Coordinates of C-alpha atoms in Angstrom, one line a residue:
X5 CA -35.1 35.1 -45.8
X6 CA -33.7 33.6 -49.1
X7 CA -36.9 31.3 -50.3
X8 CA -34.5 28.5 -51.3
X9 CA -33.1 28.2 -47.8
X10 CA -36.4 28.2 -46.0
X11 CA -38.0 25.9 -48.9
X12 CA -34.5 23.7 -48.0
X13 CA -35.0 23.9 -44.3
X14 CA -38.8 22.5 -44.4
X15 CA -37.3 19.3 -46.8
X16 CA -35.0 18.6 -44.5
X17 CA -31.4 19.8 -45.7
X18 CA -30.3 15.7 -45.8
X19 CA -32.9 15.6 -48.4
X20 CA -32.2 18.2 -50.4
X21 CA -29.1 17.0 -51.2
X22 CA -30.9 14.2 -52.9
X23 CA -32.9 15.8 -55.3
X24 CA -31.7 13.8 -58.3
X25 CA -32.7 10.6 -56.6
X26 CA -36.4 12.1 -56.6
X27 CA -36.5 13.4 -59.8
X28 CA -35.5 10.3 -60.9
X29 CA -38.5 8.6 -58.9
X30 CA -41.0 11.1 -60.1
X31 CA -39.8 10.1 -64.0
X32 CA -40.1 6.8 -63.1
X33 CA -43.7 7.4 -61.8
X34 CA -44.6 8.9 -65.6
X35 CA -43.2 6.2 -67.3
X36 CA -39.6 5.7 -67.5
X37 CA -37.9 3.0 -67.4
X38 CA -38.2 1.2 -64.4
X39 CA -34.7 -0.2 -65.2
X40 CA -32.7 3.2 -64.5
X41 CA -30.3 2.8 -61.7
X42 CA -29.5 6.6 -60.1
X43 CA -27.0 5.3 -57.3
X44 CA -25.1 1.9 -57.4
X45 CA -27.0 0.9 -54.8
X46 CA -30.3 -0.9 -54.8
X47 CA -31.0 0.8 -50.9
X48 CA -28.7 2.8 -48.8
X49 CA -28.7 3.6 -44.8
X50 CA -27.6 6.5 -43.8
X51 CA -27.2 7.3 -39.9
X52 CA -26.2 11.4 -39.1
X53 CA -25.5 13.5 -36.3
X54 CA -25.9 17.2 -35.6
X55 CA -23.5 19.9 -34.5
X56 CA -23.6 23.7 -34.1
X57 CA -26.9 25.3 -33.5
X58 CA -28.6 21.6 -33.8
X59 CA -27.9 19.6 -31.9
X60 CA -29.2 15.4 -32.2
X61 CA -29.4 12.4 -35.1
X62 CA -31.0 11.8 -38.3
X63 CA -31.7 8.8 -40.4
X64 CA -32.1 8.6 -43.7
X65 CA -32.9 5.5 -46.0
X66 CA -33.4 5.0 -49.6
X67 CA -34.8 1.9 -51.6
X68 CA -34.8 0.9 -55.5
X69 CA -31.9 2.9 -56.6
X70 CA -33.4 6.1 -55.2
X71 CA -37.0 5.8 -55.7
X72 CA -38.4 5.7 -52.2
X73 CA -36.5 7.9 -49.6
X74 CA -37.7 8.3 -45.9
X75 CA -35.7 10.7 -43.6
X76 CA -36.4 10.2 -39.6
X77 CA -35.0 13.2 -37.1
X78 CA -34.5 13.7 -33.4
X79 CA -33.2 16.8 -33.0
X80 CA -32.8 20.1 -30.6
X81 CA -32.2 23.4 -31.9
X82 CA -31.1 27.0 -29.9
X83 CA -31.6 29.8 -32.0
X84 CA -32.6 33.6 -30.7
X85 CA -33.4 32.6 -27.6
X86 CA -35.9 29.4 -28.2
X87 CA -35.1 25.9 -28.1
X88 CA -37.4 24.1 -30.6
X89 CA -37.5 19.9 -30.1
X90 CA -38.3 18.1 -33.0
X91 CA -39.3 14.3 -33.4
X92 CA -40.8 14.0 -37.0
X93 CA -40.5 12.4 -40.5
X94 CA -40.3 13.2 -43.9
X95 CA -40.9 10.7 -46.5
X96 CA -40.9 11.5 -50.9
X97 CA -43.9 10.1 -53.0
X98 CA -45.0 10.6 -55.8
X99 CA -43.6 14.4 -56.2
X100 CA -44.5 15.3 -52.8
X101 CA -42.8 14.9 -48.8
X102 CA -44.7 13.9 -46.7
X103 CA -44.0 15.5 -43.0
X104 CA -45.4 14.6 -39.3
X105 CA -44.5 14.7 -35.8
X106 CA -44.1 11.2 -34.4
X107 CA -47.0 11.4 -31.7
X108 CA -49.6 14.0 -33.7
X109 CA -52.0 13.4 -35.5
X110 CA -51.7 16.0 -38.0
X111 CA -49.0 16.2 -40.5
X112 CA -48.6 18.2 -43.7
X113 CA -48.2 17.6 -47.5
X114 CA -45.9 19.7 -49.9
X115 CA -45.3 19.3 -53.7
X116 CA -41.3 19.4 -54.2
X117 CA -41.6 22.4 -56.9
X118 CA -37.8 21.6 -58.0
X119 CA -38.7 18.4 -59.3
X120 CA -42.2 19.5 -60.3
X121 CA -40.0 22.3 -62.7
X122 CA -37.6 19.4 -63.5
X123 CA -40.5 17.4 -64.8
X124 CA -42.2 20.2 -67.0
X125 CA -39.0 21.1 -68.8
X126 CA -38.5 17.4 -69.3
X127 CA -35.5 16.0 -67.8
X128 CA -35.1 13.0 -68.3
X129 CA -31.1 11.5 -67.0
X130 CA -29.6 11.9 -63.9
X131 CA -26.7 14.5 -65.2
X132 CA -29.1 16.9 -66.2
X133 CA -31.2 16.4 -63.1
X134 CA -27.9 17.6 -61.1
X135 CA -27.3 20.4 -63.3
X136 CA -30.7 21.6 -63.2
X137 CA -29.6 21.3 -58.7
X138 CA -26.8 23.0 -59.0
X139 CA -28.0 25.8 -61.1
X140 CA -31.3 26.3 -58.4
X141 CA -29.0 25.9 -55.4
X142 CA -26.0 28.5 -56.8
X143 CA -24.0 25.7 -56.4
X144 CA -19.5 25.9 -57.3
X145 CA -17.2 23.0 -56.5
X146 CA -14.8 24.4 -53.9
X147 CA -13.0 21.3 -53.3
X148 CA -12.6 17.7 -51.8
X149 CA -12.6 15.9 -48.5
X150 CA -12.8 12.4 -47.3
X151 CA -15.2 11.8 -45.0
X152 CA -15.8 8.3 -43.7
X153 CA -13.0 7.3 -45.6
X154 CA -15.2 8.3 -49.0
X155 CA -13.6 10.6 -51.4
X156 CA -16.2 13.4 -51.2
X157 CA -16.6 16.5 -53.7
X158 CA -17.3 19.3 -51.7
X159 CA -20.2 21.8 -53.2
X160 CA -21.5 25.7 -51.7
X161 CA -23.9 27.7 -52.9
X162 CA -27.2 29.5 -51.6
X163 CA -26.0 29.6 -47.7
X164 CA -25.6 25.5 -48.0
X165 CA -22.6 23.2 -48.5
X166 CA -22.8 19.4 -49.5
X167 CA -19.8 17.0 -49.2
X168 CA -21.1 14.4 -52.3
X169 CA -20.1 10.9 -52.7
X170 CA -21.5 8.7 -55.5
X171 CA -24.6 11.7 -55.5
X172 CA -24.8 10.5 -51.5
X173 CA -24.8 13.3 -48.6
X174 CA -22.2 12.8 -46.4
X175 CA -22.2 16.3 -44.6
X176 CA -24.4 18.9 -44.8
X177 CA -24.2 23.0 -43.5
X178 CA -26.7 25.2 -43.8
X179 CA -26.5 28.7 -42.4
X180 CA -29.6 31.1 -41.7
X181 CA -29.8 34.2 -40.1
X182 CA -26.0 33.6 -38.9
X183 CA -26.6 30.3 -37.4
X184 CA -25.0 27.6 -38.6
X185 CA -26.2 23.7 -38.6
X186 CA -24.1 20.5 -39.2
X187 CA -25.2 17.5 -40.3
X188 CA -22.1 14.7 -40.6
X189 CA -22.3 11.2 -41.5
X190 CA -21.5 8.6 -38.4
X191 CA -22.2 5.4 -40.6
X192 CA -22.9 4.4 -44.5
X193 CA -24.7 1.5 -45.5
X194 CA -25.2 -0.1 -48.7
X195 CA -27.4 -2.8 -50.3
X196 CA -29.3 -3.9 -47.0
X197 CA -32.5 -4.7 -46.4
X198 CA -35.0 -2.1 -46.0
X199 CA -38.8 -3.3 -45.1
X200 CA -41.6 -2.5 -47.1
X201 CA -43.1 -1.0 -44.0
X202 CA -40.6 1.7 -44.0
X203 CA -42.5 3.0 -46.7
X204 CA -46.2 3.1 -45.7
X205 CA -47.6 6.5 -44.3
X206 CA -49.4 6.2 -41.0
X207 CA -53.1 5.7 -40.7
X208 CA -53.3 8.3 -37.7
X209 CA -52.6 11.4 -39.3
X210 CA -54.3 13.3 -41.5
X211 CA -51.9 15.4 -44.0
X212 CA -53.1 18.4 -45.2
X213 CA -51.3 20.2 -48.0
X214 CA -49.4 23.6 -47.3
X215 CA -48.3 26.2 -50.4
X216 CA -44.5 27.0 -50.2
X217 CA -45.5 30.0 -51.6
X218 CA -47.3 31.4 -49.0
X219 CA -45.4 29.7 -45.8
X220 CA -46.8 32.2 -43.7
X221 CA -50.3 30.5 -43.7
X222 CA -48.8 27.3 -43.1
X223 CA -50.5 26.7 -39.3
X224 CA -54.2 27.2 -41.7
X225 CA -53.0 24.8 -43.7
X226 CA -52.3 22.0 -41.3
X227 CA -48.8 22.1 -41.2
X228 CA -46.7 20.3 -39.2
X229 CA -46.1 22.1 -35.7
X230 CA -43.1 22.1 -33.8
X231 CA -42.3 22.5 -29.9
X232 CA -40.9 25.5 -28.9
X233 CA -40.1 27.3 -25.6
X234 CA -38.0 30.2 -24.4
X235 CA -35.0 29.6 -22.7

């Protein structure tokens, strides 16, 4: 399986599509200026719903122009003959997602080696952060389509396909192994209040970090599980 996709799957493909929002938080983090705005928004809310193989909702909030993102899922996915449940949450710090089933008490830890390689070769604006995306994601313009009445660039590359407003997701596909998965904006909103809660990581669970380079030792590692049964 292309490594891209599957490192794309395990950040959540919602996610992925912000990548210059994280870089910009991990410059931040060394040093930048704190002033940097890398949306026009001070916080966003973003609610989603799945079609095609997946089937369910996501949310996904960011806070201080991008800094702090936290992406919560509910979701059911067919695919060869399983259905797998998921109920879990992803949230960026400090150059790594943070992952765990709601209900578990183990959750996993991964560094986000796109922005780690962003970092190292010094990027340091948000134009060169997206290049640097669309050259690691294959990624061509193939046109525009509103969606939720925002004028969206549409963007394909690497088996995914991001319709972009303002550097915000409004749709996402991502196809593996022939199946395809939707993810499609149901409501956009900006400059709201997001609690400081939102970004604290549970007591409960103990994260234990996994190596994207070696997925297949991810259950040693402590990765986050997932429910699975055969239809």
């Amino acid at each position: 399986m292309n490594r891209k996709l599957l490192n794309i799957g395990r950040i959540g493909f919602a996610a992925a599509a912000l990548l210059i929002a994280m870089v910009c938080s991990e410059m931040t983090g060394q040093g930048q200026s704190a002033s940097l705005k890398f949306y026009p928004f001070r916080t966003v809310e973003l609610l989603y719903a799945y079609s095609g193989s997946t089937t369910g909702s996501q949310r996904l909030i960011f806070d201080d122009y991008g800094r702090k993102q936290k992406e919560e899922t509910k979701s059911e996915t067919k695919m060869f003959g399983f259905t797998t449940k998921t109920n879990e949450v992803k949230l960026n710090d400090n150059g790594y997602i943070y992952q765990w089933i709601v209900g578990e008490k183990t959750g996993s830890k991964m560094k986000n080696e796109l922005i780690m390689s962003m970092m190292d070769e010094g990027i340091a604006n948000p134009e060169d952060a997206w290049e640097k995306t669309k050259a690691y994601l294959k990624l061509v313009k193939v046109g525009n389509e509103p969606i939720l009445g925002k004028p969206c660039e549409i963007w394909e590359g690497s088996g995914v396909k991001f319709w972009f407003w303002k550097y915000l997701t409004l749709k996402s596909e991502i196809t593996i192994a022939g199946q395809t998965m939707v993810l499609t904006a149901t409501s956009v909103k900006t400059d709201v209040p997001i609690a400081a809660s939102e970004w604290v990581l549970p007591t409960n669970v103990v994260f234990k970090e996994v190596d994207l380079e070696n997925p297949d030792v991810e259950g040693d590692q402590g990765g986050s599980p997932t429910n699975s049964e055969k239809e």
